[in-house]
Amino acid sequence: MIKRSFFTLTQPRLNYDLVEPDPKEPELIPVPSNLILLLNEPINSTKEALIKKGNTVEKGEKLYLYTDSTEYTISPVSGTINTIDTYSDVFGNTSTYLVIKNDQTQTNQITYDLKDNIASADEYLRTLPGAPPLKLLANDDTRIDTIVISCGDTDLLSTTNQYVASKFLDELKQGAQILKDITNVTKLCVTVPENINIQGGFDAIQVLKTSIEYPSNLPAMILKDHLDLALPPGKTPEDIGVCFISAEAAVSLGKAYKTKSAGFEKILTIIGKQGIKYRVKATIGTPIRKIFDAFNLNVSEKDRIIIGGPMKGFSTFTPHHPVQPDMDTVIIQDKKTIPELSDNPCVNCGKCLRICPVNIPVNILVRYLEADQYEEAADKYDLESCIECGLCSYVCTARIPIFQYIRLGKHELFKLRADA
């Protein structure tokens, strides 16, 4: 829901969507004949690969590229590897994708010898629905004192995590207890949108009631509003000892420890061109085109597919993009309703300054980003303080893609420092 004031000096209010009081069960998407898995490691032609085209895999099998690989994915089906190739993201970062042909006659799944420690969880469960940050929690160089389980959705229009929290409360509490036991953190709390009534409560877990006004569910805002912590420029919550995990990830962890196996069914909010929402359950690796086909959602030339919400999401160029563990929302945007962007100069209206939740001088910052002056943007105009809420782009009179400039600026700044 979007509310705009009659008075132009008053900033618009954007509210998160709330899950229905009695939410419907998600539509189950059949497991497709081919699944696509992304592996966060580039192909190295100088190394001998452990997995090759034509190899058979089992459901639940860990797949590494090389003997010294630290990244892995897990096959959600038994079948045969049809393709191994390179995938590049919007910034040119390369990783690997695998296409697995599903053998529907094989339904057995590998089970794991899970121990009650974070190293064991990280060894088997990184790719659970919700993408629990187990690699980070298992890192000896990172000290985490507080874990925050978020039952709110971080972007507009989505209700995925609210639904999971309301429907799987017992599993959520089990997952929370497992997290506390395997990490030994001193503090564990859960965020719940203030207008959501989750029946049963959270027992002894501290509950933080978050506002329904965007961007109150973003980690930086929760740190400031509820934990009395300020996120230093260029730092992540983990750098100051706080780790955020979604409700779906906590639920998935609780289920995995109960069954000693990985789960693969991801819950998503799908939004069609007319704004109609569909709640679905799809196997990780399912091409999103299969979901569109299930609801007769057509994607025409020049339509836009957005992975994530309208404020923080990114566009994908293909309907074959697979469902990922951290994918909560997919939006199809009609070409006729896509907002026009421009290369017009800033008109100094001040809207971005008034709406920025961390008081960045956005109107000056964007000028440096347009001129590729990334280090100056960071040193003088608070580039690294940005929490990437996207509100500046939303209100920009000149239709400058400020949010995209900021993301690119941070990426280029990281590269400059790495090269140095």
mmCIF file of N, CA, C and O in Angstrom, residues 270-276 278 288-306 318-319 330-338:
data_model
loop_
_atom_site.group_PDB
_atom_site.id
_atom_site.type_symbol
_atom_site.label_atom_id
_atom_site.label_comp_id
_atom_site.label_asym_id
_atom_site.label_seq_id
_atom_site.Cartn_x
_atom_site.Cartn_y
_atom_site.Cartn_z
ATOM 1 N N ILE A 270 4.421 -14.819 -5.998
ATOM 2 C CA ILE A 270 4.494 -14.484 -7.423
ATOM 3 C C ILE A 270 3.453 -13.401 -7.703
ATOM 4 O O ILE A 270 2.303 -13.515 -7.275
ATOM 5 N N ILE A 271 3.855 -12.362 -8.421
ATOM 6 C CA ILE A 271 2.951 -11.252 -8.714
ATOM 7 C C ILE A 271 2.886 -11.047 -10.220
ATOM 8 O O ILE A 271 3.910 -10.791 -10.863
ATOM 9 N N GLY A 272 1.674 -11.199 -10.791
ATOM 10 C CA GLY A 272 1.481 -11.063 -12.233
ATOM 11 C C GLY A 272 1.345 -9.615 -12.664
ATOM 12 O O GLY A 272 1.372 -8.689 -11.846
ATOM 13 N N LYS A 273 1.157 -9.425 -13.953
ATOM 14 C CA LYS A 273 1.092 -8.071 -14.523
ATOM 15 C C LYS A 273 -0.062 -7.258 -13.952
ATOM 16 O O LYS A 273 0.028 -6.030 -13.857
ATOM 17 N N GLN A 274 -1.153 -7.912 -13.609
ATOM 18 C CA GLN A 274 -2.323 -7.206 -13.090
ATOM 19 C C GLN A 274 -2.248 -6.969 -11.582
ATOM 20 O O GLN A 274 -3.192 -6.473 -10.981
ATOM 21 N N GLY A 275 -1.143 -7.374 -10.966
ATOM 22 C CA GLY A 275 -0.990 -7.194 -9.529
ATOM 23 C C GLY A 275 -1.557 -8.330 -8.698
ATOM 24 O O GLY A 275 -1.542 -8.262 -7.466
ATOM 25 N N ILE A 276 -2.073 -9.373 -9.357
ATOM 26 C CA ILE A 276 -2.624 -10.524 -8.634
ATOM 27 C C ILE A 276 -1.476 -11.342 -8.047
ATOM 28 O O ILE A 276 -0.498 -11.638 -8.729
ATOM 29 N N TYR A 278 0.138 -14.766 -6.184
ATOM 30 C CA TYR A 278 0.025 -16.221 -6.102
ATOM 31 C C TYR A 278 1.088 -16.700 -5.121
ATOM 32 O O TYR A 278 2.250 -16.321 -5.226
ATOM 33 N N ILE A 288 11.708 -20.443 -13.378
ATOM 34 C CA ILE A 288 10.514 -19.688 -13.010
ATOM 35 C C ILE A 288 9.466 -19.698 -14.126
ATOM 36 O O ILE A 288 8.283 -19.472 -13.869
ATOM 37 N N ARG A 289 9.889 -19.990 -15.350
ATOM 38 C CA ARG A 289 8.919 -20.118 -16.448
ATOM 39 C C ARG A 289 7.888 -21.199 -16.138
ATOM 40 O O ARG A 289 6.710 -21.084 -16.525
ATOM 41 N N LYS A 290 8.298 -22.266 -15.463
ATOM 42 C CA LYS A 290 7.372 -23.345 -15.105
ATOM 43 C C LYS A 290 6.285 -22.832 -14.150
ATOM 44 O O LYS A 290 5.130 -23.278 -14.206
ATOM 45 N N ILE A 291 6.650 -21.902 -13.275
ATOM 46 C CA ILE A 291 5.658 -21.318 -12.371
ATOM 47 C C ILE A 291 4.706 -20.428 -13.154
ATOM 48 O O ILE A 291 3.485 -20.464 -12.962
ATOM 49 N N PHE A 292 5.256 -19.619 -14.071
ATOM 50 C CA PHE A 292 4.403 -18.760 -14.887
ATOM 51 C C PHE A 292 3.408 -19.589 -15.694
ATOM 52 O O PHE A 292 2.227 -19.240 -15.794
ATOM 53 N N ASP A 293 3.883 -20.690 -16.260
ATOM 54 C CA ASP A 293 3.003 -21.553 -17.064
ATOM 55 C C ASP A 293 1.867 -22.130 -16.230
ATOM 56 O O ASP A 293 0.741 -22.291 -16.722
ATOM 57 N N ALA A 294 2.141 -22.428 -14.958
ATOM 58 C CA ALA A 294 1.117 -23.038 -14.096
ATOM 59 C C ALA A 294 -0.064 -22.093 -13.867
ATOM 60 O O ALA A 294 -1.187 -22.549 -13.618
ATOM 61 N N PHE A 295 0.183 -20.785 -13.984
ATOM 62 C CA PHE A 295 -0.882 -19.804 -13.763
ATOM 63 C C PHE A 295 -1.221 -19.028 -15.036
ATOM 64 O O PHE A 295 -1.905 -18.001 -14.975
ATOM 65 N N ASN A 296 -0.744 -19.540 -16.164
ATOM 66 C CA ASN A 296 -0.993 -18.886 -17.463
ATOM 67 C C ASN A 296 -0.551 -17.422 -17.455
ATOM 68 O O ASN A 296 -1.251 -16.533 -17.964
ATOM 69 N N LEU A 297 0.608 -17.186 -16.882
ATOM 70 C CA LEU A 297 1.182 -15.837 -16.845
ATOM 71 C C LEU A 297 2.126 -15.680 -18.031
ATOM 72 O O LEU A 297 3.161 -16.355 -18.101
ATOM 73 N N ASN A 298 1.761 -14.823 -18.950
ATOM 74 C CA ASN A 298 2.560 -14.644 -20.156
ATOM 75 C C ASN A 298 3.588 -13.537 -19.954
ATOM 76 O O ASN A 298 3.285 -12.486 -19.387
ATOM 77 N N VAL A 299 4.799 -13.795 -20.444
ATOM 78 C CA VAL A 299 5.855 -12.783 -20.433
ATOM 79 C C VAL A 299 6.145 -12.417 -21.878
ATOM 80 O O VAL A 299 6.641 -13.227 -22.651
ATOM 81 N N SER A 300 5.793 -11.191 -22.255
ATOM 82 C CA SER A 300 5.983 -10.730 -23.629
ATOM 83 C C SER A 300 7.317 -10.008 -23.764
ATOM 84 O O SER A 300 7.990 -9.693 -22.779
ATOM 85 N N GLU A 301 7.690 -9.761 -25.006
ATOM 86 C CA GLU A 301 8.923 -9.033 -25.268
ATOM 87 C C GLU A 301 8.855 -7.652 -24.616
ATOM 88 O O GLU A 301 7.835 -6.964 -24.680
ATOM 89 N N LYS A 302 9.938 -7.279 -23.957
ATOM 90 C CA LYS A 302 10.101 -6.002 -23.246
ATOM 91 C C LYS A 302 9.373 -5.950 -21.904
ATOM 92 O O LYS A 302 9.475 -4.947 -21.199
ATOM 93 N N ASP A 303 8.636 -7.002 -21.529
ATOM 94 C CA ASP A 303 8.172 -7.098 -20.151
ATOM 95 C C ASP A 303 9.393 -7.302 -19.258
ATOM 96 O O ASP A 303 10.457 -7.722 -19.720
ATOM 97 N N ARG A 304 9.224 -7.026 -17.989
ATOM 98 C CA ARG A 304 10.356 -7.152 -17.061
ATOM 99 C C ARG A 304 10.040 -8.200 -16.007
ATOM 100 O O ARG A 304 8.948 -8.207 -15.430
ATOM 101 N N ILE A 305 10.996 -9.086 -15.745
ATOM 102 C CA ILE A 305 10.889 -10.058 -14.661
ATOM 103 C C ILE A 305 11.813 -9.598 -13.541
ATOM 104 O O ILE A 305 13.016 -9.429 -13.746
ATOM 105 N N ILE A 306 11.237 -9.380 -12.366
ATOM 106 C CA ILE A 306 12.003 -8.871 -11.232
ATOM 107 C C ILE A 306 12.110 -9.960 -10.172
ATOM 108 O O ILE A 306 11.103 -10.508 -9.722
ATOM 109 N N THR A 318 16.039 -13.657 -18.345
ATOM 110 C CA THR A 318 15.512 -14.918 -18.860
ATOM 111 C C THR A 318 14.447 -15.510 -17.944
ATOM 112 O O THR A 318 14.600 -15.494 -16.713
ATOM 113 N N PRO A 319 13.370 -16.057 -18.518
ATOM 114 C CA PRO A 319 12.372 -16.761 -17.701
ATOM 115 C C PRO A 319 12.847 -18.142 -17.255
ATOM 116 O O PRO A 319 12.131 -18.850 -16.556
ATOM 117 N N VAL A 330 8.817 -12.953 -6.954
ATOM 118 C CA VAL A 330 9.064 -12.750 -8.394
ATOM 119 C C VAL A 330 7.908 -11.906 -8.929
ATOM 120 O O VAL A 330 6.741 -12.210 -8.684
ATOM 121 N N ILE A 331 8.253 -10.844 -9.650
ATOM 122 C CA ILE A 331 7.257 -9.926 -10.191
ATOM 123 C C ILE A 331 7.381 -9.884 -11.709
ATOM 124 O O ILE A 331 8.489 -9.773 -12.238
ATOM 125 N N ILE A 332 6.239 -9.974 -12.407
ATOM 126 C CA ILE A 332 6.217 -9.714 -13.850
ATOM 127 C C ILE A 332 5.661 -8.313 -14.045
ATOM 128 O O ILE A 332 4.540 -8.023 -13.628
ATOM 129 N N GLN A 333 6.438 -7.464 -14.664
ATOM 130 C CA GLN A 333 6.033 -6.075 -14.861
ATOM 131 C C GLN A 333 5.739 -5.840 -16.342
ATOM 132 O O GLN A 333 6.592 -6.089 -17.196
ATOM 133 N N ASP A 334 4.526 -5.395 -16.631
ATOM 134 C CA ASP A 334 4.137 -5.128 -18.009
ATOM 135 C C ASP A 334 4.970 -3.988 -18.579
ATOM 136 O O ASP A 334 5.237 -2.993 -17.898
ATOM 137 N N LYS A 335 5.392 -4.156 -19.831
ATOM 138 C CA LYS A 335 6.234 -3.138 -20.467
ATOM 139 C C LYS A 335 5.571 -1.761 -20.457
ATOM 140 O O LYS A 335 6.253 -0.732 -20.456
ATOM 141 N N LYS A 336 4.241 -1.738 -20.433
ATOM 142 C CA LYS A 336 3.525 -0.463 -20.460
ATOM 143 C C LYS A 336 3.569 0.266 -19.120
ATOM 144 O O LYS A 336 3.303 1.470 -19.058
ATOM 145 N N THR A 337 3.873 -0.448 -18.052
ATOM 146 C CA THR A 337 3.865 0.172 -16.717
ATOM 147 C C THR A 337 5.255 0.348 -16.139
ATOM 148 O O THR A 337 5.391 0.802 -15.006
ATOM 149 N N ILE A 338 6.293 -0.022 -16.889
ATOM 150 C CA ILE A 338 7.657 0.135 -16.387
ATOM 151 C C ILE A 338 7.994 1.625 -16.320
ATOM 152 O O ILE A 338 7.889 2.336 -17.323
#
